[in-house]
Coordinates of C-alpha atoms in Angstrom, one line a residue:
M65 CA 69.7 -43.9 13.5
N66 CA 67.6 -41.1 14.8
Q67 CA 68.9 -37.6 14.8
Q68 CA 68.7 -36.1 18.3
P69 CA 67.1 -32.7 18.4
S70 CA 69.2 -29.6 18.9
S71 CA 69.6 -28.4 22.5
G72 CA 69.5 -24.7 21.6
R73 CA 66.8 -22.6 23.2
L74 CA 64.6 -20.2 21.4
K75 CA 63.0 -17.1 22.8
D76 CA 59.3 -17.1 22.6
K77 CA 58.5 -14.2 20.3
D78 CA 55.1 -13.4 21.8
G79 CA 55.9 -12.5 25.3
G80 CA 55.1 -15.8 26.9
L81 CA 52.7 -17.2 24.3
L82 CA 54.1 -20.7 24.7
K83 CA 53.8 -20.5 28.4
R84 CA 50.2 -19.3 28.2
S85 CA 49.5 -22.0 25.6
L86 CA 50.9 -24.7 27.9
T87 CA 48.9 -23.3 30.8
S88 CA 45.8 -23.4 28.7
L89 CA 46.5 -26.9 27.6
F90 CA 46.9 -28.2 31.1
S91 CA 43.7 -26.3 32.2
L92 CA 41.7 -27.9 29.3
M93 CA 43.1 -31.3 30.0
G94 CA 42.2 -30.9 33.7
L95 CA 38.7 -29.9 32.7
Q96 CA 38.4 -32.9 30.4
L97 CA 39.8 -35.2 33.0
G98 CA 37.6 -34.0 35.9
S99 CA 34.5 -33.9 33.8
R100 CA 35.1 -37.2 32.2
L101 CA 35.7 -38.9 35.5
L102 CA 32.4 -37.5 36.8
T103 CA 30.8 -38.5 33.5
F104 CA 32.3 -42.0 33.8
V105 CA 30.9 -42.6 37.2
L106 CA 27.4 -41.4 36.3
N107 CA 27.5 -43.1 33.0
Q108 CA 27.7 -46.4 34.7
A109 CA 24.2 -45.6 36.1
L110 CA 23.0 -44.1 32.8
F111 CA 23.8 -47.3 30.9
R112 CA 21.7 -49.3 33.3
L113 CA 18.8 -46.8 33.5
A114 CA 18.4 -46.2 29.7
S115 CA 17.6 -48.9 27.2
P116 CA 20.0 -49.6 24.3
Q117 CA 17.4 -48.1 21.9
A118 CA 17.1 -44.8 23.8
F119 CA 20.9 -44.6 24.4
G120 CA 21.6 -45.3 20.7
T121 CA 19.1 -42.6 19.6
A122 CA 20.6 -40.0 21.9
A123 CA 24.3 -40.8 21.6
I124 CA 24.3 -41.5 17.9
Q125 CA 21.4 -39.7 16.1
F126 CA 20.7 -36.7 18.4
E127 CA 24.4 -36.1 18.9
L128 CA 24.8 -36.1 15.1
I129 CA 22.1 -33.5 14.8
L130 CA 23.8 -31.4 17.5
S131 CA 27.3 -31.7 16.1
T132 CA 26.0 -30.9 12.6
I133 CA 24.4 -27.6 13.7
L134 CA 27.4 -26.5 15.8
F135 CA 30.1 -27.6 13.4
L136 CA 28.6 -26.0 10.3
S137 CA 27.6 -22.8 12.1
R138 CA 30.8 -22.0 14.1
E139 CA 33.8 -24.1 13.1
G140 CA 34.9 -21.9 10.1
V141 CA 34.4 -18.7 12.1
R142 CA 36.4 -20.0 15.1
N143 CA 39.4 -20.9 13.0
A144 CA 39.4 -17.6 11.1
L145 CA 39.1 -15.6 14.3
L146 CA 42.1 -17.4 15.9
R147 CA 44.2 -16.3 13.0
A148 CA 42.9 -12.8 12.8
W149 CA 42.8 -11.8 16.5
P150 CA 45.6 -9.2 17.3
R151 CA 48.3 -10.2 19.6
N152 CA 48.2 -8.8 23.2
T153 CA 44.9 -7.1 22.4
T154 CA 41.8 -7.3 24.5
I155 CA 38.3 -6.1 24.0
H156 CA 38.8 -3.4 26.6
T157 CA 41.7 -1.7 24.7
Q158 CA 39.9 -0.9 21.5
G159 CA 39.3 2.7 20.6
S160 CA 39.5 4.8 17.5
T161 CA 42.8 3.3 16.3
S162 CA 43.0 0.8 13.4
S163 CA 43.8 -2.0 15.9
G164 CA 40.6 -1.2 17.9
D165 CA 38.6 -1.0 14.7
H166 CA 40.0 -4.4 13.7
V167 CA 39.0 -5.9 17.1
A168 CA 35.5 -4.4 16.7
A169 CA 35.2 -6.0 13.2
L170 CA 36.3 -9.4 14.7
T171 CA 33.7 -9.0 17.5
N172 CA 31.1 -8.6 14.8
L173 CA 32.4 -11.7 13.1
S174 CA 32.0 -13.6 16.4
A175 CA 28.2 -13.1 16.1
L176 CA 28.1 -14.7 12.7
P177 CA 27.5 -18.3 14.1
I178 CA 24.3 -17.1 15.7
I179 CA 23.1 -15.9 12.3
L180 CA 24.2 -19.0 10.5
G181 CA 22.8 -21.2 13.2
L182 CA 19.1 -20.3 12.5
P183 CA 18.8 -21.7 9.0
V184 CA 21.3 -24.5 9.7
S185 CA 19.2 -25.7 12.7
L186 CA 15.9 -25.5 10.8
A187 CA 17.2 -27.3 7.8
T188 CA 19.0 -30.0 9.8
A189 CA 15.9 -30.7 12.1
V190 CA 13.5 -30.9 9.1
A191 CA 15.8 -33.2 7.2
Y192 CA 16.3 -35.5 10.1
A193 CA 12.6 -35.6 11.1
T194 CA 11.8 -36.5 7.5
L195 CA 14.5 -39.2 7.1
A196 CA 14.4 -40.8 10.5
S197 CA 13.2 -44.4 10.6
V198 CA 9.8 -45.4 11.9
D199 CA 11.3 -47.2 14.9
V200 CA 13.0 -44.0 15.9
C201 CA 10.0 -41.7 15.5
R202 CA 7.8 -44.1 17.5
Q203 CA 9.8 -43.6 20.7
P204 CA 7.9 -41.6 23.4
Y205 CA 8.3 -37.9 23.1
F206 CA 10.7 -38.2 20.1
H207 CA 9.7 -34.8 18.5
V208 CA 9.8 -33.1 21.9
A209 CA 13.3 -34.3 22.6
L210 CA 14.4 -33.4 19.0
S211 CA 13.1 -29.8 19.5
I212 CA 15.0 -29.5 22.8
Y213 CA 18.2 -30.6 21.2
V214 CA 17.9 -28.1 18.4
F215 CA 17.1 -25.3 20.9
A216 CA 20.1 -26.4 23.0
A217 CA 22.3 -26.1 19.9
L218 CA 21.0 -22.5 19.3
S219 CA 21.5 -21.7 22.9
E220 CA 25.1 -22.9 22.7
L221 CA 25.7 -20.7 19.7
F222 CA 24.8 -17.6 21.7
S223 CA 27.9 -18.3 23.8
E224 CA 30.2 -18.1 20.7
P225 CA 31.0 -14.3 21.0
M226 CA 32.2 -14.9 24.5
H227 CA 34.0 -18.1 23.7
N228 CA 35.9 -16.5 20.7
R229 CA 36.9 -13.5 22.9
A230 CA 38.2 -15.8 25.6
M231 CA 40.2 -17.9 23.1
G232 CA 41.5 -14.7 21.3
E233 CA 42.7 -13.3 24.6
V234 CA 44.0 -16.7 25.8
R235 CA 41.7 -16.6 28.8
T236 CA 41.4 -20.3 29.2
G237 CA 40.2 -20.0 32.8
A238 CA 36.8 -18.6 31.7
R239 CA 36.3 -21.4 29.3
V240 CA 37.4 -24.1 31.8
R241 CA 34.9 -22.9 34.4
A242 CA 32.1 -22.5 31.9
E243 CA 32.4 -25.9 30.2
G244 CA 33.2 -27.6 33.5
L245 CA 30.0 -26.4 35.1
G246 CA 28.1 -27.2 31.9
I247 CA 29.3 -30.8 31.7
T248 CA 28.6 -31.4 35.4
C249 CA 25.0 -30.0 35.0
K250 CA 24.4 -32.0 31.9
T251 CA 25.3 -35.3 33.5
L252 CA 23.4 -34.6 36.7
V253 CA 20.2 -33.5 35.0
T254 CA 20.3 -36.5 32.6
Y255 CA 20.8 -38.9 35.5
L256 CA 18.1 -37.4 37.8
V257 CA 15.5 -37.4 35.0
L258 CA 16.4 -41.0 34.1
L259 CA 16.2 -41.9 37.8
Y260 CA 12.8 -40.3 38.2
D261 CA 11.6 -42.1 35.0
S262 CA 12.8 -45.5 36.2
N263 CA 10.6 -45.2 39.3
R264 CA 7.4 -44.5 37.2
P265 CA 5.0 -47.2 36.1
D266 CA 5.8 -46.5 32.5
S267 CA 9.5 -46.7 32.9
G268 CA 11.6 -45.5 29.9
E269 CA 9.0 -43.0 28.7
F270 CA 11.1 -40.0 29.4
A271 CA 14.5 -41.5 28.3
L272 CA 15.0 -39.3 25.2
V273 CA 13.7 -36.2 27.1
A274 CA 16.3 -36.9 29.8
F275 CA 19.2 -36.7 27.4
A276 CA 17.7 -33.6 25.7
L277 CA 17.2 -31.8 29.0
G278 CA 20.8 -32.6 29.9
Q279 CA 22.1 -31.1 26.7
F280 CA 20.0 -28.0 27.3
A281 CA 21.3 -27.7 30.8
Y282 CA 24.8 -27.8 29.4
S283 CA 24.3 -25.0 26.9
S284 CA 22.4 -22.8 29.4
M285 CA 25.1 -23.2 32.1
V286 CA 27.9 -22.4 29.6
F287 CA 26.1 -19.3 28.4
F288 CA 25.3 -17.9 31.9
S289 CA 28.8 -18.8 33.2
Y290 CA 30.4 -16.8 30.3
V291 CA 28.0 -13.9 31.0
Y292 CA 28.9 -13.9 34.7
Q293 CA 32.6 -13.8 33.9
M294 CA 32.8 -11.6 30.8
G295 CA 29.5 -9.6 30.6
Y296 CA 26.9 -9.7 27.9
P297 CA 28.4 -9.7 24.4
T298 CA 27.1 -8.2 21.2
F299 CA 24.7 -10.7 19.6
W300 CA 24.2 -8.8 16.4
P301 CA 26.9 -7.1 14.2
T302 CA 27.1 -3.3 14.6
R303 CA 28.2 -0.8 12.0
L304 CA 31.9 0.2 12.1
P305 CA 32.1 4.0 12.1
T306 CA 35.5 4.3 10.4
R307 CA 34.3 2.1 7.5
Q308 CA 31.2 3.9 6.5
S309 CA 32.9 6.1 3.9
S310 CA 35.7 3.8 2.8
K311 CA 36.9 4.9 -0.7
A312 CA 38.3 1.4 -1.4
A313 CA 34.9 -0.2 -0.9
A314 CA 33.1 2.4 -3.0
S315 CA 34.1 0.8 -6.2
R316 CA 33.2 -2.7 -5.2
S317 CA 29.9 -4.6 -5.3
T318 CA 27.0 -3.8 -3.1
I319 CA 27.5 -6.9 -1.1
Y320 CA 31.2 -6.1 -0.5
R321 CA 30.4 -2.5 0.6
I322 CA 27.8 -3.8 3.1
A323 CA 30.1 -6.5 4.4
S324 CA 33.0 -4.0 4.8
Q325 CA 30.8 -1.8 7.0
Y326 CA 30.4 -4.6 9.5
F327 CA 33.3 -7.1 9.1
D328 CA 36.9 -7.4 8.3
V329 CA 36.4 -8.6 4.8
S330 CA 39.5 -10.8 4.6
S331 CA 38.6 -12.6 7.8
L332 CA 34.9 -12.9 6.7
H333 CA 36.0 -14.5 3.4
L334 CA 38.3 -16.9 5.2
S335 CA 35.6 -17.9 7.7
L336 CA 33.1 -18.5 4.9
T337 CA 35.7 -20.6 3.0
M338 CA 36.4 -22.6 6.1
T339 CA 32.7 -23.0 6.8
G340 CA 32.2 -24.4 3.2
Q341 CA 35.1 -26.8 3.7
S342 CA 33.7 -27.9 7.1
I343 CA 30.8 -29.5 5.3
V344 CA 33.0 -32.2 3.8
K345 CA 35.2 -32.4 6.9
H346 CA 32.1 -32.9 9.0
I347 CA 30.9 -35.8 6.8
L348 CA 34.3 -37.4 7.2
T349 CA 34.4 -36.8 11.0
E350 CA 30.8 -38.1 11.6
G351 CA 30.7 -40.6 8.8
D352 CA 30.4 -43.5 11.3
K353 CA 27.3 -42.0 13.0
I354 CA 25.7 -41.2 9.6
M355 CA 26.1 -44.8 8.4
L356 CA 25.0 -46.2 11.7
S357 CA 21.9 -44.0 11.7
W358 CA 21.0 -45.2 8.3
W359 CA 21.7 -48.9 8.4
S360 CA 22.1 -50.2 11.9
A361 CA 19.3 -51.2 14.3
L362 CA 18.8 -49.1 17.4
E363 CA 20.1 -51.8 19.7
D364 CA 23.3 -52.1 17.6
Q365 CA 23.7 -48.3 17.7
G366 CA 23.5 -48.4 21.5
G367 CA 26.3 -51.0 21.7
Y368 CA 28.5 -49.0 19.3
A369 CA 27.8 -45.8 21.2
I370 CA 28.8 -47.2 24.6
A371 CA 32.1 -48.6 23.0
V372 CA 32.9 -45.3 21.3
N373 CA 32.0 -43.4 24.6
Y374 CA 34.8 -45.3 26.4
G375 CA 37.2 -45.5 23.4
S376 CA 37.1 -41.7 22.9
L377 CA 38.0 -40.9 26.5
V378 CA 41.7 -40.5 25.7
A379 CA 40.9 -38.4 22.7
R380 CA 38.6 -36.1 24.6
I381 CA 40.8 -35.7 27.7
V382 CA 44.2 -35.3 25.9
F383 CA 43.9 -34.9 22.1
Q384 CA 41.0 -32.5 21.8
P385 CA 42.5 -29.9 24.2
L386 CA 45.9 -30.3 22.5
E387 CA 44.4 -29.8 19.1
E388 CA 42.6 -26.6 20.2
I389 CA 45.7 -25.1 21.9
C390 CA 47.8 -25.9 18.8
R391 CA 45.4 -23.9 16.7
V392 CA 45.7 -21.0 19.1
Y393 CA 49.5 -21.2 19.3
F394 CA 50.4 -21.7 15.6
S395 CA 47.8 -19.1 14.5
R396 CA 49.5 -16.6 16.8
I397 CA 53.1 -17.4 16.2
L398 CA 52.8 -17.8 12.4
C399 CA 50.3 -15.0 11.8
P400 CA 51.7 -11.6 10.6
P401 CA 50.6 -8.4 12.3
V402 CA 47.3 -6.8 11.2
E403 CA 49.1 -4.0 9.4
A404 CA 51.3 -6.5 7.4
K405 CA 48.3 -8.4 6.0
S406 CA 47.3 -5.6 3.6
T407 CA 50.8 -5.2 2.1
S408 CA 51.6 -6.3 -1.4
T409 CA 54.5 -8.5 -0.2
G410 CA 52.1 -11.0 1.4
A411 CA 52.7 -12.9 4.6
Q412 CA 56.3 -12.5 6.0
F413 CA 57.2 -14.9 8.7
D414 CA 60.0 -14.3 11.2
R415 CA 62.7 -16.9 10.9
R416 CA 62.8 -17.5 14.7
S417 CA 59.1 -18.1 14.7
L418 CA 59.4 -20.5 11.8
R419 CA 62.1 -22.5 13.6
Q420 CA 60.1 -22.5 16.8
A421 CA 56.9 -23.7 15.1
S422 CA 58.9 -26.4 13.3
E423 CA 60.4 -27.7 16.6
I424 CA 57.2 -27.5 18.5
L425 CA 55.4 -29.5 15.7
L426 CA 58.1 -32.1 15.6
S427 CA 58.1 -32.4 19.4
L428 CA 54.4 -32.9 19.5
V429 CA 54.4 -35.6 16.8
S430 CA 57.3 -37.3 18.6
I431 CA 55.5 -37.4 21.9
Q432 CA 52.3 -38.6 20.3
L433 CA 54.1 -41.4 18.4
A434 CA 55.7 -42.6 21.6
C435 CA 52.3 -42.5 23.4
S436 CA 50.7 -44.4 20.5
V437 CA 53.2 -47.2 20.9
L438 CA 52.4 -47.5 24.6
V439 CA 48.7 -47.4 23.9
I440 CA 48.9 -50.2 21.3
V441 CA 51.2 -52.4 23.4
F442 CA 49.5 -52.2 26.8
A443 CA 45.8 -51.6 25.8
T444 CA 45.8 -54.7 23.6
V445 CA 47.0 -56.8 26.5
Y446 CA 44.8 -55.4 29.2
L447 CA 41.6 -54.7 27.3
P448 CA 40.0 -58.1 28.2
I449 CA 40.5 -57.2 31.8
F450 CA 39.0 -53.7 31.7
L451 CA 36.1 -54.8 29.6
H452 CA 34.5 -56.4 32.7
L453 CA 35.0 -53.2 34.6
L454 CA 33.7 -50.8 31.9
L455 CA 30.8 -52.6 30.2
P456 CA 27.6 -53.7 31.9
S457 CA 27.0 -57.5 31.5
Q458 CA 24.3 -57.0 28.8
Y459 CA 26.8 -55.2 26.5
L460 CA 29.5 -57.9 26.7
S461 CA 27.6 -60.0 24.1
T462 CA 27.3 -57.1 21.7
S463 CA 29.8 -55.6 19.3
A464 CA 31.0 -53.2 22.0
P465 CA 34.1 -55.3 22.9
K466 CA 35.2 -55.6 19.2
V467 CA 34.7 -51.9 18.7
L468 CA 36.8 -51.0 21.7
A469 CA 39.5 -53.3 20.5
A470 CA 39.5 -51.5 17.1
W471 CA 39.7 -48.2 18.9
I472 CA 43.1 -49.1 20.3
W473 CA 44.4 -48.7 16.7
Y474 CA 42.3 -45.7 16.0
I475 CA 43.6 -43.6 18.8
P476 CA 47.1 -43.1 17.4
V477 CA 46.0 -41.9 14.0
L478 CA 43.3 -39.7 15.6
A479 CA 46.0 -38.0 17.8
I480 CA 48.5 -37.3 15.0
N481 CA 45.9 -36.2 12.5
G482 CA 44.5 -33.7 15.1
V483 CA 47.8 -31.9 15.6
L484 CA 48.7 -31.9 11.9
E485 CA 45.3 -30.6 10.8
A486 CA 45.4 -28.0 13.6
F487 CA 48.7 -26.7 12.1
F488 CA 47.2 -26.7 8.6
S489 CA 44.1 -24.8 9.6
S490 CA 46.4 -22.2 11.4
I491 CA 48.4 -21.2 8.3
A492 CA 46.4 -22.3 5.2
T493 CA 45.4 -19.7 2.8
S494 CA 42.0 -19.6 1.1
Q495 CA 43.6 -21.3 -2.0
D496 CA 45.0 -24.0 0.2
L497 CA 41.6 -24.6 1.8
R498 CA 39.9 -24.9 -1.6
R499 CA 42.6 -27.4 -2.7
Q500 CA 42.2 -29.4 0.5
S501 CA 38.4 -29.4 0.0
K502 CA 38.8 -31.2 -3.3
W503 CA 41.1 -33.8 -1.6
L504 CA 38.6 -34.2 1.2
V505 CA 36.0 -35.3 -1.3
G506 CA 38.4 -38.0 -2.4
F507 CA 39.0 -39.0 1.2
S508 CA 35.3 -39.3 1.7
V509 CA 35.1 -41.7 -1.2
V510 CA 38.0 -43.7 0.3
F511 CA 36.0 -43.9 3.6
I512 CA 32.8 -45.1 2.0
I513 CA 34.5 -47.7 -0.2
S514 CA 36.5 -48.9 2.8
A515 CA 33.5 -49.1 5.1
I516 CA 31.5 -51.0 2.4
G517 CA 34.4 -53.4 1.8
F518 CA 34.8 -54.2 5.5
Y519 CA 31.0 -54.6 6.0
A520 CA 31.0 -57.0 3.0
S521 CA 33.8 -59.0 4.6
G522 CA 31.8 -59.6 7.7
F523 CA 33.5 -57.1 10.1
G524 CA 30.1 -55.6 11.2
D525 CA 30.1 -52.3 13.0
V526 CA 33.9 -52.5 13.5
S527 CA 34.1 -51.7 9.8
L528 CA 33.4 -48.1 10.5
V529 CA 36.4 -47.8 12.9
Y530 CA 38.8 -49.5 10.4
A531 CA 37.4 -47.2 7.6
N532 CA 38.1 -44.2 9.7
I533 CA 41.6 -45.3 10.3
I534 CA 42.3 -45.5 6.6
N535 CA 40.6 -42.1 6.1
L536 CA 42.7 -40.4 8.8
A537 CA 45.8 -42.1 7.5
V538 CA 45.5 -40.5 4.1
R539 CA 44.6 -37.1 5.7
I540 CA 47.8 -37.4 7.8
I541 CA 49.9 -37.9 4.7
Y542 CA 48.3 -34.8 3.1
A543 CA 48.8 -32.6 6.1
A544 CA 52.4 -33.8 6.7
Q545 CA 53.3 -33.1 3.1
Y546 CA 51.7 -29.6 3.3
A547 CA 53.7 -28.8 6.5
S548 CA 56.9 -30.0 4.9
S549 CA 56.4 -27.9 1.8
F550 CA 55.5 -24.8 4.0
F551 CA 58.7 -25.0 5.9
N552 CA 60.7 -25.7 2.7
R553 CA 59.2 -22.6 1.0
N554 CA 60.3 -20.6 4.0
N555 CA 63.8 -22.0 4.1
T556 CA 63.4 -23.7 7.5
A557 CA 64.7 -27.2 8.2
H558 CA 62.0 -29.6 9.0
R559 CA 62.8 -33.4 9.2
W560 CA 60.1 -35.8 10.2
N561 CA 62.6 -38.5 10.9
A562 CA 63.6 -36.5 14.0
S563 CA 60.2 -37.3 15.5
T564 CA 60.2 -41.1 15.1
P565 CA 60.7 -43.2 18.2
T566 CA 64.2 -44.6 18.9
W567 CA 65.0 -48.2 18.4
Q568 CA 65.7 -48.6 22.1
F569 CA 62.2 -47.5 23.0
L570 CA 60.6 -49.7 20.4
L571 CA 62.6 -52.7 21.7
A572 CA 61.5 -52.0 25.2
A573 CA 57.9 -51.8 24.1
V574 CA 58.1 -55.1 22.2
L575 CA 59.8 -56.9 25.1
S576 CA 57.2 -55.6 27.5
Y577 CA 54.4 -56.9 25.3
L578 CA 56.0 -60.3 25.1
A579 CA 56.7 -60.4 28.8
I580 CA 53.1 -59.6 29.7
S581 CA 51.1 -61.5 27.1
M582 CA 53.1 -64.8 27.2
T583 CA 53.1 -65.3 30.9
K584 CA 50.8 -67.8 32.6
I585 CA 49.3 -65.1 34.9
H586 CA 47.9 -63.3 31.9
H587 CA 45.8 -66.2 30.7
Q588 CA 44.8 -67.0 34.3
A589 CA 43.6 -63.4 34.8
V590 CA 41.5 -63.4 31.6
I591 CA 39.9 -66.8 32.4
L592 CA 39.2 -65.7 36.0
L593 CA 37.4 -62.5 34.8
Q594 CA 35.4 -64.4 32.2
T595 CA 34.1 -66.9 34.8
K596 CA 33.6 -64.6 37.8
G597 CA 33.1 -61.2 36.2
R598 CA 34.1 -57.9 37.7
G599 CA 34.1 -59.4 41.2
A600 CA 37.6 -60.9 40.3
I601 CA 39.2 -57.5 39.6
L602 CA 40.6 -57.3 43.2
S603 CA 41.9 -60.9 43.2
T604 CA 45.6 -61.6 43.7
I605 CA 46.0 -63.0 40.2
V606 CA 44.5 -59.9 38.5
M607 CA 46.3 -57.4 40.7
S608 CA 49.6 -59.1 40.1
H609 CA 49.0 -59.0 36.4
L610 CA 48.2 -55.3 36.6
A611 CA 51.3 -54.7 38.7
L612 CA 53.5 -56.4 36.1
G613 CA 52.0 -54.1 33.4
A614 CA 52.7 -51.0 35.6
G615 CA 56.3 -52.0 36.0
M616 CA 56.9 -52.7 32.4
G617 CA 55.2 -49.4 31.5
L618 CA 57.6 -47.5 33.8
C619 CA 60.5 -49.2 32.1
C620 CA 59.2 -48.1 28.7
L621 CA 58.7 -44.5 30.0
A622 CA 62.3 -44.5 31.4
T623 CA 63.7 -45.7 28.1
W624 CA 61.8 -43.0 26.2
W625 CA 63.0 -40.3 28.6
L626 CA 66.6 -41.3 28.4
T627 CA 66.6 -41.7 24.6
S628 CA 64.2 -39.0 23.4
G629 CA 62.2 -37.1 26.1
R630 CA 65.0 -35.1 27.7
Y631 CA 66.2 -33.9 24.4
L632 CA 62.7 -32.7 23.6
V633 CA 62.6 -30.7 26.8
R634 CA 66.0 -29.1 26.0
R635 CA 64.8 -28.2 22.5
A636 CA 61.5 -26.5 23.7
P637 CA 61.6 -22.7 23.8
V638 CA 61.1 -21.9 27.4
K639 CA 62.0 -18.3 27.7
T640 CA 59.1 -16.1 28.3
D641 CA 60.6 -12.6 28.6

């Protein structure tokens, strides 16, 4: 029997932090929803204008290069800054006080991704150009497109000081506008270049260049939008006047003394530790692209890419913004004040903050588990119908349908892992990060062994999705155990069984699945779409089948609200004074 959450209300300790976090979450979700809808519409044309080889190269290999440069250059710094940025402090309030000096040190740290990005970009580009297959390198303007992608990554890193300031000050509106314009420009530029290329005698010659120019348009628009809203930032660290003659630093090494003149040393050490850890985490995150780039033919990479493009829509619209806002929220509410970090007693957490963080984490996991049940139940039934709407006819015979079917099971673990690891990265010490890095090496071995095993069993490209599910499952266990031990150490009740779905909701979901999948209209709708294609979407049989699913879905939502949802709302700390 599930324990119903407490109905007590907690006061938000940071003057409306929860309210601002929720506003930021909905803004980011709105950005993702709007941009993805626009991208979805234009992608229907892109899939038909670009060949599977070009699309596979751009969506798998070039995106891997881009994410490698950005992830290794900025991820550790971003997470460290979220934890170190003072509460209720903006760039404009800094002065000669220790708080202002601290903000100046963090502003210097925001420029570190630009410095790291130069060697990372060069090393990544040279390594990829050397290891790329002959078929990839023979594509028209391959090296030109690669160079543009690398330059686009560097251009995006120049936006980091402004991005980190916006996130530190919880100014989500600036980010929403910048990234919204960037995604719109990226899609339009790519589409227009591909459209121009399709009307030339040598159609397809500029396909890779089209995707590269689209990415460069994105990074440029994000940069100039940030500059317009926030002004030009500092692109290079400046010396901190109050730290030039630090007696504490005088007895340290030369490197320490130099670093202390420009950065907050504890934040710098944490960011470098997280950057080192991000190497292993990046391999795990992008393991499917790495293996595809190495083993699969370009045509198969194109089919996998289009399936993942659709499968990840939910993750990008909902889960990615939620994960980012969780990092901001937990970093703020569970981060001691700046002056408390240097005391010998270590981090001291307010009991109210601990209780609030525990309840928010349990509520998020509870909601995600309920959503996961709905995704599995309804997506498995209706995927055969939406395949004809999403995929061009030439992709229906590829591995794309099987990959999309596997993504239905991947989405739940992706969601839960994102929130739990966001909590971990918000409170973990350097020692915790080093310990996790060792475990991540083991998780990467699990991923590789699982992928090879599934491939050997004849699962094809779907093997990568199933291997990722196993990989994320063990990471969820690790992060959940860490969260439990953290709250136990701080004498705060934290029971995971309070977040599990109720038996009434699970029963409603199972009955809905049976009611939909075992009816004659379901089989008639599937056969009709297989024979007549997307032209049958608006037929009476298919629309009746969709209406049945919508009705059963509303019944499941009502059951969840009556048995769990309303208690979660009562438990949430809503006071903002």
